JSON list of N, CA and C and ligand atoms in Angstrom, two decimals:
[
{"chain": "A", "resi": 1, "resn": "UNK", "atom": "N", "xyz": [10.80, 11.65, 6.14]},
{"chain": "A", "resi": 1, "resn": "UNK", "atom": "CA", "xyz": [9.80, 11.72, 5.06]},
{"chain": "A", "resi": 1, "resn": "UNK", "atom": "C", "xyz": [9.92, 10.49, 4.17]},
{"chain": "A", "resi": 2, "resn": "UNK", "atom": "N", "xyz": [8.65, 9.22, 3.74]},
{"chain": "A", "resi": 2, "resn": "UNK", "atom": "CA", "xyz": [8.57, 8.82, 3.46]},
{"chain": "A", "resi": 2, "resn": "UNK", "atom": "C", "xyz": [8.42, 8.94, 2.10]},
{"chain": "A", "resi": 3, "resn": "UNK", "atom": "N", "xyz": [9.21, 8.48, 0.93]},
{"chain": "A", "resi": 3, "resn": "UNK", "atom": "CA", "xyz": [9.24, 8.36, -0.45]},
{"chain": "A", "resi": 3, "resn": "UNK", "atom": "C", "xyz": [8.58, 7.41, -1.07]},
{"chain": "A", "resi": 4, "resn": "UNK", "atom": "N", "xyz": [8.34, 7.59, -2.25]},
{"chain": "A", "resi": 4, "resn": "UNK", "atom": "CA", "xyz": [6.71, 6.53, -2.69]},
{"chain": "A", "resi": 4, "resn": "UNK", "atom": "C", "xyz": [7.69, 6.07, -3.81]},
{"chain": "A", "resi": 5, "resn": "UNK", "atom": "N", "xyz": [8.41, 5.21, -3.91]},
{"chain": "A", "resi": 5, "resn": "UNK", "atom": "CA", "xyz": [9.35, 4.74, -5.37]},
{"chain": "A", "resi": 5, "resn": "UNK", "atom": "C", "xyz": [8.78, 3.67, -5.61]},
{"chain": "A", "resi": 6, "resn": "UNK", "atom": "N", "xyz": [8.76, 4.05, -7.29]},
{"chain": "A", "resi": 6, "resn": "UNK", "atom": "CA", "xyz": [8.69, 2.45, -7.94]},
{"chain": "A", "resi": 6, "resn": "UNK", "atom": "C", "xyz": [9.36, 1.97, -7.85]},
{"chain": "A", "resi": 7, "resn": "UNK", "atom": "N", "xyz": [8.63, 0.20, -7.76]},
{"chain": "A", "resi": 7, "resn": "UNK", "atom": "CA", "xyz": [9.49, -1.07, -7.54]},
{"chain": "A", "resi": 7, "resn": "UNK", "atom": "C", "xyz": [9.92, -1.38, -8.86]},
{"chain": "A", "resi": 8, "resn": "UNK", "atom": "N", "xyz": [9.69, -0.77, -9.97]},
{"chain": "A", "resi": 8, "resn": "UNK", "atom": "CA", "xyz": [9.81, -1.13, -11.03]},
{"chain": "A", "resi": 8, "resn": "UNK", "atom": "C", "xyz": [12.08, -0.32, -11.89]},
{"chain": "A", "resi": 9, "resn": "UNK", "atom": "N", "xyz": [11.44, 0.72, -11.59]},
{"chain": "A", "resi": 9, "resn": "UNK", "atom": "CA", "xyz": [12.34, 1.81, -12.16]},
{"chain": "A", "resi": 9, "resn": "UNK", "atom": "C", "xyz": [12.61, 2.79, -10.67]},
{"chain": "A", "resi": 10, "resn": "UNK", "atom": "N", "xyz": [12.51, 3.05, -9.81]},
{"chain": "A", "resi": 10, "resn": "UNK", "atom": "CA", "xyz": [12.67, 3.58, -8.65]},
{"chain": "A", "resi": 10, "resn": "UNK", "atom": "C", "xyz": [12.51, 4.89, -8.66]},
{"chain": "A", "resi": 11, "resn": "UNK", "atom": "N", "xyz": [11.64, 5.52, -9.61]},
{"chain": "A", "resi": 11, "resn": "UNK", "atom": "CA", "xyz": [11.14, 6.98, -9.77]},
{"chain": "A", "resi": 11, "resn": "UNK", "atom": "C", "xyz": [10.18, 7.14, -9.15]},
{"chain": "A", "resi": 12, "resn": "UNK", "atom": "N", "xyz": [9.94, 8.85, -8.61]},
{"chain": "A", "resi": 12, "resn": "UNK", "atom": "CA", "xyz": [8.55, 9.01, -7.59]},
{"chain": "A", "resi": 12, "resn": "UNK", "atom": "C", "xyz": [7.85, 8.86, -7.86]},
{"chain": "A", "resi": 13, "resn": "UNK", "atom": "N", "xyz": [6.91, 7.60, -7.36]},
{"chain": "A", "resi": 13, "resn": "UNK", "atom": "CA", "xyz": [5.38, 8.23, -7.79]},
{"chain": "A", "resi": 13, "resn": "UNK", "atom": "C", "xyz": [4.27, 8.80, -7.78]},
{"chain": "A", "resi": 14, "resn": "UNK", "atom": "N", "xyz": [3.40, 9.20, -8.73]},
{"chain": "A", "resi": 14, "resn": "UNK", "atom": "CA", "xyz": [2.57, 10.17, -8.61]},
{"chain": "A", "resi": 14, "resn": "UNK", "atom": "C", "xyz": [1.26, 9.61, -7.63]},
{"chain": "A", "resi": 15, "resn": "UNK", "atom": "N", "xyz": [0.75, 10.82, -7.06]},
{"chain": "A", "resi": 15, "resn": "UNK", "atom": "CA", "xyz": [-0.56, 9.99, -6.08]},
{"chain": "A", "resi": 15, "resn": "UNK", "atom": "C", "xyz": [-1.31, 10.63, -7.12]},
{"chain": "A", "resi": 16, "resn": "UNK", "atom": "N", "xyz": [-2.23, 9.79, -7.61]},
{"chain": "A", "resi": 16, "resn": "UNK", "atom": "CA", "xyz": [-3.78, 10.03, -8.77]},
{"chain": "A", "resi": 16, "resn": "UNK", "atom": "C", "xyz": [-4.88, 9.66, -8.07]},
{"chain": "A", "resi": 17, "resn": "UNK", "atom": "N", "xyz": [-5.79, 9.95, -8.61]},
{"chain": "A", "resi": 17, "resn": "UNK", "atom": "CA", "xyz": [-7.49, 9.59, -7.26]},
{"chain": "A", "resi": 17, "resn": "UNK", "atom": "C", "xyz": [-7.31, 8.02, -7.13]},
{"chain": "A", "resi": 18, "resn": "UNK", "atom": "N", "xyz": [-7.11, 7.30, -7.92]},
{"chain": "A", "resi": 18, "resn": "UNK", "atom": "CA", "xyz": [-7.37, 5.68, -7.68]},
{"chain": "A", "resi": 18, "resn": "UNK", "atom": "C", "xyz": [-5.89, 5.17, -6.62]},
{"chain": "A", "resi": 19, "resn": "UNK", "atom": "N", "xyz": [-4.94, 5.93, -7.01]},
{"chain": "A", "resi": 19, "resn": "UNK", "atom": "CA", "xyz": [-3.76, 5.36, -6.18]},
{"chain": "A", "resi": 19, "resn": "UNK", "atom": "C", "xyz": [-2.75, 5.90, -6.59]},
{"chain": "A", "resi": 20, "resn": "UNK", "atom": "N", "xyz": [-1.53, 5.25, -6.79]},
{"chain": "A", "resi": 20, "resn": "UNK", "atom": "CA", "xyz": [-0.23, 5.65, -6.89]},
{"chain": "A", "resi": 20, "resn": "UNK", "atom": "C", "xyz": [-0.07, 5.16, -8.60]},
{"chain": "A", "resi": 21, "resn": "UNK", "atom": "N", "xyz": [0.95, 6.04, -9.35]},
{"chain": "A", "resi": 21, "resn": "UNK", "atom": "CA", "xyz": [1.13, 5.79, -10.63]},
{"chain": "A", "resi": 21, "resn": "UNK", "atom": "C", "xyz": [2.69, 6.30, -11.29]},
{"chain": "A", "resi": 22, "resn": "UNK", "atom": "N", "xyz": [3.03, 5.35, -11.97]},
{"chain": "A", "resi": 22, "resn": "UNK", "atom": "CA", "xyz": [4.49, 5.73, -12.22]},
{"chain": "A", "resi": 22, "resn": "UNK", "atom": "C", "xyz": [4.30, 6.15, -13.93]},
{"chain": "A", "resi": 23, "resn": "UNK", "atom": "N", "xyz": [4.60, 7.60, -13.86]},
{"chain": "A", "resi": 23, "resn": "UNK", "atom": "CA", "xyz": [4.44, 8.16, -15.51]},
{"chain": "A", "resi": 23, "resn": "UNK", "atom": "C", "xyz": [5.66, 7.47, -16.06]},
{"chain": "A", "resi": 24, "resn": "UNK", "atom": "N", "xyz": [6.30, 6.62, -15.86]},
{"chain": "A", "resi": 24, "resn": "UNK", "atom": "CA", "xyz": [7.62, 5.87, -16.78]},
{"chain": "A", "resi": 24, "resn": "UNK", "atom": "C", "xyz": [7.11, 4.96, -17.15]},
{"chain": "A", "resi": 25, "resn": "UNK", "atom": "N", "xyz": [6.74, 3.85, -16.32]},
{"chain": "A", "resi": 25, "resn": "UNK", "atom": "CA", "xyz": [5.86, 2.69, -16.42]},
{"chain": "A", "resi": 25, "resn": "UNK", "atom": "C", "xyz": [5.32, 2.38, -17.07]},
{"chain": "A", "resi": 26, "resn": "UNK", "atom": "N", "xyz": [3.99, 3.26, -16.89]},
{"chain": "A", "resi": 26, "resn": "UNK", "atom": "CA", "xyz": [2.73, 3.74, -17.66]},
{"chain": "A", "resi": 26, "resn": "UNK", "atom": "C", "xyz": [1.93, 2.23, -16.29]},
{"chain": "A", "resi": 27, "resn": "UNK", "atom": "N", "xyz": [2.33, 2.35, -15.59]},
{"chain": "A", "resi": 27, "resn": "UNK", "atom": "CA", "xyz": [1.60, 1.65, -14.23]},
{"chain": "A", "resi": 27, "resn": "UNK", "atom": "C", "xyz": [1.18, 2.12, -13.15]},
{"chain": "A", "resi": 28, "resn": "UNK", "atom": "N", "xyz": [0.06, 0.92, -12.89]},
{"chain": "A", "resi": 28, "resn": "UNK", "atom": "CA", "xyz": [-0.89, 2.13, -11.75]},
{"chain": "A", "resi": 28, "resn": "UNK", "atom": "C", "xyz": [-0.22, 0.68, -10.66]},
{"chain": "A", "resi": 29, "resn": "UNK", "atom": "N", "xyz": [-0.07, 1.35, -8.89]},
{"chain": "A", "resi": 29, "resn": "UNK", "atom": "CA", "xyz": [-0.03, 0.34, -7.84]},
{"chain": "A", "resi": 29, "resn": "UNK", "atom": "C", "xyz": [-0.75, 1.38, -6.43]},
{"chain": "A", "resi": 30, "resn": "UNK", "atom": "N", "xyz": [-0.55, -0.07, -6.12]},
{"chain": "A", "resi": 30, "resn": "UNK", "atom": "CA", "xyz": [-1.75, 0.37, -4.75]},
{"chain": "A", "resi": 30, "resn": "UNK", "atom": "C", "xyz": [-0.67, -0.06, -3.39]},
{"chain": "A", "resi": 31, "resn": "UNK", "atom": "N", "xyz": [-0.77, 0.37, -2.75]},
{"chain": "A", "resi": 31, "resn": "UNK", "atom": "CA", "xyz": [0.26, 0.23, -1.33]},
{"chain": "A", "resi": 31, "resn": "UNK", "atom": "C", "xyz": [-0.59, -0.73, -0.55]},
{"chain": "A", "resi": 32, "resn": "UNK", "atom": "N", "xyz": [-0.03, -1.91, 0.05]},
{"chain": "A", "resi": 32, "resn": "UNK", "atom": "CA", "xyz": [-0.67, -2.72, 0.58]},
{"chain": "A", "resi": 32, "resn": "UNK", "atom": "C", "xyz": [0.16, -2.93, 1.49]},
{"chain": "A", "resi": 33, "resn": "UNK", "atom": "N", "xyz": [-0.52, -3.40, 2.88]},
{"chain": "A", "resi": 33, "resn": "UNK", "atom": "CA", "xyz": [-0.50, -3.66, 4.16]},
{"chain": "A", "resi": 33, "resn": "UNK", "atom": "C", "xyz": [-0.20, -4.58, 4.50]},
{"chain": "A", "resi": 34, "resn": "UNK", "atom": "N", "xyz": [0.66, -5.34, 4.76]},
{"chain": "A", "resi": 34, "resn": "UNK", "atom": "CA", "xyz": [0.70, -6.69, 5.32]},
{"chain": "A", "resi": 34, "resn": "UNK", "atom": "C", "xyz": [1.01, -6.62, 6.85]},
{"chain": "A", "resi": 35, "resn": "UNK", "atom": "N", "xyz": [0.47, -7.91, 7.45]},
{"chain": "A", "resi": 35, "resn": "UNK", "atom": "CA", "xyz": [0.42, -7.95, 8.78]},
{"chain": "A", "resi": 35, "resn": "UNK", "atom": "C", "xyz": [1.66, -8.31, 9.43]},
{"chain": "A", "resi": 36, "resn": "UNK", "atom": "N", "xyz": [1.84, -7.77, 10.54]},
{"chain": "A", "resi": 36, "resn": "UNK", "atom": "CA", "xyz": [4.08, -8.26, 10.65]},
{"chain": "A", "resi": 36, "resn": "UNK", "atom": "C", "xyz": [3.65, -9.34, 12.02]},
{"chain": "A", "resi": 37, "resn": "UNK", "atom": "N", "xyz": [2.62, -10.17, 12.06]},
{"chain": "A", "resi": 37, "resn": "UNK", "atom": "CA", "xyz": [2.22, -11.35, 12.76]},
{"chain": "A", "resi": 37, "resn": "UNK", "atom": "C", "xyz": [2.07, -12.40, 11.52]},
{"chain": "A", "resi": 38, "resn": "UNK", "atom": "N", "xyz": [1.39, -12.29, 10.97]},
{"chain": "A", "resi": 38, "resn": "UNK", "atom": "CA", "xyz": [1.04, -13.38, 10.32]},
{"chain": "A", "resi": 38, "resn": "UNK", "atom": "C", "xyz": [1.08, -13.15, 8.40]},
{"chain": "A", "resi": 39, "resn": "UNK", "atom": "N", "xyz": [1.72, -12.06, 8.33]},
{"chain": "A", "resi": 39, "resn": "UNK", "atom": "CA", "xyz": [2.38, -11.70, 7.01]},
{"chain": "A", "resi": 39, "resn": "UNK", "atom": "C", "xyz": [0.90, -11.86, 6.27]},
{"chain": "A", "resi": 40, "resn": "UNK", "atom": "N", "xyz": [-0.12, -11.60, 6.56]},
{"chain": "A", "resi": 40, "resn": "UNK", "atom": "CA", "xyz": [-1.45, -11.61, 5.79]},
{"chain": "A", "resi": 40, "resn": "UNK", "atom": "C", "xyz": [-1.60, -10.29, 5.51]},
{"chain": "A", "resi": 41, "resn": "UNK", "atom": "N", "xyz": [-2.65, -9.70, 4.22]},
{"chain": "A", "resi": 41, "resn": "UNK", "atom": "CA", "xyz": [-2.97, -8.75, 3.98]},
{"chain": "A", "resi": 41, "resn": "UNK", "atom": "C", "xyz": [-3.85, -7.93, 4.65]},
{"chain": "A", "resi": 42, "resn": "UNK", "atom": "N", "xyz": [-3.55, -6.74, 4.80]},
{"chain": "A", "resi": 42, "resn": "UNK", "atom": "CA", "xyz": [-4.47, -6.26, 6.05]},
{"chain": "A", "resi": 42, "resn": "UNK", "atom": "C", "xyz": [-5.71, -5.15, 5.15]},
{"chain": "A", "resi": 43, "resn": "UNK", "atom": "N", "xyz": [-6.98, -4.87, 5.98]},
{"chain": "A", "resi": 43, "resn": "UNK", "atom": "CA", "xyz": [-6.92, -3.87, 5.63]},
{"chain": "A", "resi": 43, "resn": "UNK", "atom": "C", "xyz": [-7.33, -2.26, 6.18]},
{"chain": "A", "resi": 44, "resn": "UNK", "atom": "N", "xyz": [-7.33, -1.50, 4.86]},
{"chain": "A", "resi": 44, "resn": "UNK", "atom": "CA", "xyz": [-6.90, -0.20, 5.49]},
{"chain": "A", "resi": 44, "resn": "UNK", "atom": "C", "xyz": [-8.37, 0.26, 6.42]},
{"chain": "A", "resi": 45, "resn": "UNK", "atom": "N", "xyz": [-7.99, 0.48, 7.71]},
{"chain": "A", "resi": 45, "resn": "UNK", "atom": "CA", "xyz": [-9.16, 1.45, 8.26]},
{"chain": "A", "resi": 45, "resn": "UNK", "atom": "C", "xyz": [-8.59, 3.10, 8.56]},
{"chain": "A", "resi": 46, "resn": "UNK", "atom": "N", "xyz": [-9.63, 3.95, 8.27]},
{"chain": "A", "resi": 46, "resn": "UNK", "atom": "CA", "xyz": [-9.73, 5.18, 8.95]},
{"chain": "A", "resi": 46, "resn": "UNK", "atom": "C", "xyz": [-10.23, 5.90, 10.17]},
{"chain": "A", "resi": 47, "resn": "UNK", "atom": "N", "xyz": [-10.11, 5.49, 10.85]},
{"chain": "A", "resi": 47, "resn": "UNK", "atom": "CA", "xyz": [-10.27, 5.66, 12.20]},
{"chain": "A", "resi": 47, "resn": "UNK", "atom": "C", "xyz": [-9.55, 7.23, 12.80]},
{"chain": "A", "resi": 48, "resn": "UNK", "atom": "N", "xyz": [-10.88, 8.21, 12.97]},
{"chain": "A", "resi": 48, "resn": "UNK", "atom": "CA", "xyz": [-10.09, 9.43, 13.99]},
{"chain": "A", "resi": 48, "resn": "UNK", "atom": "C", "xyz": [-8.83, 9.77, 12.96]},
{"chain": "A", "resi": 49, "resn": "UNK", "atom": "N", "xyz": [-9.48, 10.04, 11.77]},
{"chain": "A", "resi": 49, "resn": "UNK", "atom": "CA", "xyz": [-8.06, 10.21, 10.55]},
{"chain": "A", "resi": 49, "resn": "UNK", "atom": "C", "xyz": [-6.68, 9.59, 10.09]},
{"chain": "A", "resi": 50, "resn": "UNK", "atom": "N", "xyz": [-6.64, 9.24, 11.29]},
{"chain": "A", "resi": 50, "resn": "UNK", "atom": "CA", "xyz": [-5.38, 8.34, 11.58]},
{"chain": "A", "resi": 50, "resn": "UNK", "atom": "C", "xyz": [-5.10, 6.81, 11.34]},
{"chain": "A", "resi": 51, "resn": "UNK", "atom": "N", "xyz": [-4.59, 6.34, 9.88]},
{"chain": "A", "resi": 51, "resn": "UNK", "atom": "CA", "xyz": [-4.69, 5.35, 9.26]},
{"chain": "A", "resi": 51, "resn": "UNK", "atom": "C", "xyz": [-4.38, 4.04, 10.20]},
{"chain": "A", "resi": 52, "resn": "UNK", "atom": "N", "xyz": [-4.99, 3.22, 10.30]},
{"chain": "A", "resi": 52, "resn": "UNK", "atom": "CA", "xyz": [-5.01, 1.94, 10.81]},
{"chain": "A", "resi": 52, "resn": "UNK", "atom": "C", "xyz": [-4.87, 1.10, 10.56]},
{"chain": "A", "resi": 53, "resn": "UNK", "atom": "N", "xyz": [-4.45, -0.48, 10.66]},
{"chain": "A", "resi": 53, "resn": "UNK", "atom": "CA", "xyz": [-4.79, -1.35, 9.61]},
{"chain": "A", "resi": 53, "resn": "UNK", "atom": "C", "xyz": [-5.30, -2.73, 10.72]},
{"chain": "A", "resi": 54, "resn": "UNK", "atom": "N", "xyz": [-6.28, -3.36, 9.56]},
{"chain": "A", "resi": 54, "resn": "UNK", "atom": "CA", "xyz": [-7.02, -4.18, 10.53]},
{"chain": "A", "resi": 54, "resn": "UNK", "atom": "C", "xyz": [-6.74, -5.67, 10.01]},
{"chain": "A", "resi": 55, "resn": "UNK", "atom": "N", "xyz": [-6.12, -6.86, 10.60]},
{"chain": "A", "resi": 55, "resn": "UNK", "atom": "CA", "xyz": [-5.72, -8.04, 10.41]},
{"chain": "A", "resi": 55, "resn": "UNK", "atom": "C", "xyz": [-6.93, -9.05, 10.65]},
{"chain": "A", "resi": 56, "resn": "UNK", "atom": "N", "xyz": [-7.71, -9.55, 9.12]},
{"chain": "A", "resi": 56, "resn": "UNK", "atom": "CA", "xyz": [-8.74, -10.44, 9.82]},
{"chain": "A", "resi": 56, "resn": "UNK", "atom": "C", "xyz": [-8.20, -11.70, 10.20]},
{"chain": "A", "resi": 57, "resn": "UNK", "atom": "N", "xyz": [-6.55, -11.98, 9.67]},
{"chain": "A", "resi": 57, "resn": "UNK", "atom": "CA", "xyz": [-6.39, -12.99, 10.25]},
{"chain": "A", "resi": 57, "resn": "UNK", "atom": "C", "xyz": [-6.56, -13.39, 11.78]},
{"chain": "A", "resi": 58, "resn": "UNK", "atom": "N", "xyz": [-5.75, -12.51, 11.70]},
{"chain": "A", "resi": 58, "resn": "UNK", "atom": "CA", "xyz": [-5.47, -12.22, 14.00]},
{"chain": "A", "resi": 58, "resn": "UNK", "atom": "C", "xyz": [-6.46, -11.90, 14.57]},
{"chain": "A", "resi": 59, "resn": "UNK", "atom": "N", "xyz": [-7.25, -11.25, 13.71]},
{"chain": "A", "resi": 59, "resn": "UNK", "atom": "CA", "xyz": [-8.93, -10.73, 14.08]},
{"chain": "A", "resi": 59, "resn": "UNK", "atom": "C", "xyz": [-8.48, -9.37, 15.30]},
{"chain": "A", "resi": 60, "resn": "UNK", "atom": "N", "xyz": [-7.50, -8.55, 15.15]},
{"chain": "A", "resi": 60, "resn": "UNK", "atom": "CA", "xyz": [-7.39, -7.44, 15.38]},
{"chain": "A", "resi": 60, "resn": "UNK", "atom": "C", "xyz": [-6.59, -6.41, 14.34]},
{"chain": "A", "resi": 61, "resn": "UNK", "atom": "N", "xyz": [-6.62, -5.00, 15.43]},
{"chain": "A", "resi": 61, "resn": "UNK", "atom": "CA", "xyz": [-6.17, -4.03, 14.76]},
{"chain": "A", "resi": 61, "resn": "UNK", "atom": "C", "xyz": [-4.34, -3.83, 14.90]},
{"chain": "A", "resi": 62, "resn": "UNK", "atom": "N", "xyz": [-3.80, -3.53, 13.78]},
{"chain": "A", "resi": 62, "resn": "UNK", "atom": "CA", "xyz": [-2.20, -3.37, 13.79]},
{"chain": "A", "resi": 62, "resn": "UNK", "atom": "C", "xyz": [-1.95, -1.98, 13.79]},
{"chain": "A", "resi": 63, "resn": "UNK", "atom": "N", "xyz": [-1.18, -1.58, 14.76]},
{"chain": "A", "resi": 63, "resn": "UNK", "atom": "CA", "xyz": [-0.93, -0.28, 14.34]},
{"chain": "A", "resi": 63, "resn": "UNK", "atom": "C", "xyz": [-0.06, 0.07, 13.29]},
{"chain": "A", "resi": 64, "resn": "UNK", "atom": "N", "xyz": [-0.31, 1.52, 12.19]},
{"chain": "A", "resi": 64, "resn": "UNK", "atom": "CA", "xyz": [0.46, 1.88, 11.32]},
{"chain": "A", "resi": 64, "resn": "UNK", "atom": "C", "xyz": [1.94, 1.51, 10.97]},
{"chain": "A", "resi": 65, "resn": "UNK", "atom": "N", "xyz": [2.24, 1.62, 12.07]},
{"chain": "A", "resi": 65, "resn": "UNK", "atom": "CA", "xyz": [4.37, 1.82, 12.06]},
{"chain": "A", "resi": 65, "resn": "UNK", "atom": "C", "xyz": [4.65, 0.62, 12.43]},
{"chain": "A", "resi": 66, "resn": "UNK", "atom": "N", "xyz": [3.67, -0.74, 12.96]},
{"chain": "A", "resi": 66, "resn": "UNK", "atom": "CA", "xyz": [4.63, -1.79, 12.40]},
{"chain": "A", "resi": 66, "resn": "UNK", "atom": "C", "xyz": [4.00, -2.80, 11.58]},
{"chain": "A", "resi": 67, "resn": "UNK", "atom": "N", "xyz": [3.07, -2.19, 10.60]},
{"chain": "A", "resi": 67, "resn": "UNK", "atom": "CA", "xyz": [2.74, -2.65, 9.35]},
{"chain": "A", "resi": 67, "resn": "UNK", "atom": "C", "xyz": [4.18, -2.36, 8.33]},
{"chain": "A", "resi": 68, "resn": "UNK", "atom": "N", "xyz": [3.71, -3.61, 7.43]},
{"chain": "A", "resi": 68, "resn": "UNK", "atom": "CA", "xyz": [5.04, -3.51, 6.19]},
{"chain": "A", "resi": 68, "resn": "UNK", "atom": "C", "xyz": [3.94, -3.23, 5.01]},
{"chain": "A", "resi": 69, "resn": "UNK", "atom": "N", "xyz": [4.36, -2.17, 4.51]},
{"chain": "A", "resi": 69, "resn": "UNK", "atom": "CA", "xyz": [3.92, -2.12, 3.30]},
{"chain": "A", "resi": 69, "resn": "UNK", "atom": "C", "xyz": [4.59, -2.05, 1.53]},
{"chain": "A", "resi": 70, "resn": "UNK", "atom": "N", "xyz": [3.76, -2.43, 1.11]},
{"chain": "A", "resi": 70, "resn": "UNK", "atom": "CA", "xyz": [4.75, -2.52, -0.25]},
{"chain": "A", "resi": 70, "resn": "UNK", "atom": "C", "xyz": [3.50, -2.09, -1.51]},
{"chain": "A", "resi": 71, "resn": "UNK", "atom": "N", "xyz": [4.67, -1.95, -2.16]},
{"chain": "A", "resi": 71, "resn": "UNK", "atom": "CA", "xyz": [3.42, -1.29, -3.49]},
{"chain": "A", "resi": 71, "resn": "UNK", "atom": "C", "xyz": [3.56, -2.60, -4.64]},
{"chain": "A", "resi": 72, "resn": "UNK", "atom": "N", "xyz": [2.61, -3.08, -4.47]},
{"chain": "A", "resi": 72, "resn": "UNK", "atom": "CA", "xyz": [1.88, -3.91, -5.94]},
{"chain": "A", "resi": 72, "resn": "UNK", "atom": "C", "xyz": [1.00, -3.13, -6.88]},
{"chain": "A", "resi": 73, "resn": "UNK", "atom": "N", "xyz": [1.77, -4.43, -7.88]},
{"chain": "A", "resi": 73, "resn": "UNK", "atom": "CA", "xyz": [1.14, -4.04, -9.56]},
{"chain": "A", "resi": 73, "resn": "UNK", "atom": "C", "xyz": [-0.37, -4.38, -9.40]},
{"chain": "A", "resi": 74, "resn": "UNK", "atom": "N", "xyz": [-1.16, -3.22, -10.28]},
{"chain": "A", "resi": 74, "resn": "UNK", "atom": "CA", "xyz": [-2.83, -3.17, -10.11]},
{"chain": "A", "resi": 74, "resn": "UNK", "atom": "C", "xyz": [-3.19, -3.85, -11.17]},
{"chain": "A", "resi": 75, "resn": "UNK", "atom": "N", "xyz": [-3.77, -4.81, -11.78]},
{"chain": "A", "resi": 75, "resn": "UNK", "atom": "CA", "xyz": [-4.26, -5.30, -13.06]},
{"chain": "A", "resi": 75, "resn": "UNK", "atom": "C", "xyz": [-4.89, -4.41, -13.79]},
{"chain": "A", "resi": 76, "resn": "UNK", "atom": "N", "xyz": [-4.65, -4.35, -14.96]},
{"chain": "A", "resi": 76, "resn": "UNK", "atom": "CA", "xyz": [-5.49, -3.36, -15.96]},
{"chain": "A", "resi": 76, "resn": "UNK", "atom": "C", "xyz": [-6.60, -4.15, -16.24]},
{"chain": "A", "resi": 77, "resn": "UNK", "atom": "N", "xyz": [-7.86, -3.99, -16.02]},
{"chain": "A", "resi": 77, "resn": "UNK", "atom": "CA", "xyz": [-8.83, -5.03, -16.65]},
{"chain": "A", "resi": 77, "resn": "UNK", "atom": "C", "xyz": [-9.27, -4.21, -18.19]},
{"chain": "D", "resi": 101, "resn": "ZN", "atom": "ZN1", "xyz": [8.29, 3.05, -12.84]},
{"chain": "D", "resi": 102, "resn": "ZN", "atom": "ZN1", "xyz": [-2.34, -11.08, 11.22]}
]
């Protein structure tokens, strides 16, 4: 079972409709995809429910489990 910790303070964080949020913080982050070819940002497809991620670098699809993901800070505008 995968744990959602802040990179900040390493407490769980909460899933809210926009994304992930750490009530210590007072910060919102978004889990991002990077490609484990070309370390580019991928992005998320839904495909048959089953999360995907799509590399426009490579100009294909990566599967889930050997995407790296990490949670970045969301800008407050
Ligand atoms: Zn935190
Ligand atoms: Zn790539």
């Amino acid at each position: 079972m995968q744990t959602n910790e802040c990179p900040k303070c390493q407490s769980e964080l909460r899933w809210s409709r926009e994304g992930y949020h750490c009530d210590f913080c007072q910060v919102d982050f978004k889990k991002v995809a990077y490609c484990p070819d070309c370390n580019k940002e991928m992005e998320k497809l839904n495909a048959c429910g089953a999360p995907s991620y799509f590399c426009h670098d490579c100009n294909e699809l990566k599967s889930k489990s050997r995407a790296k993901t990490e949670f970045v800070e969301v800008e407050q505008s």
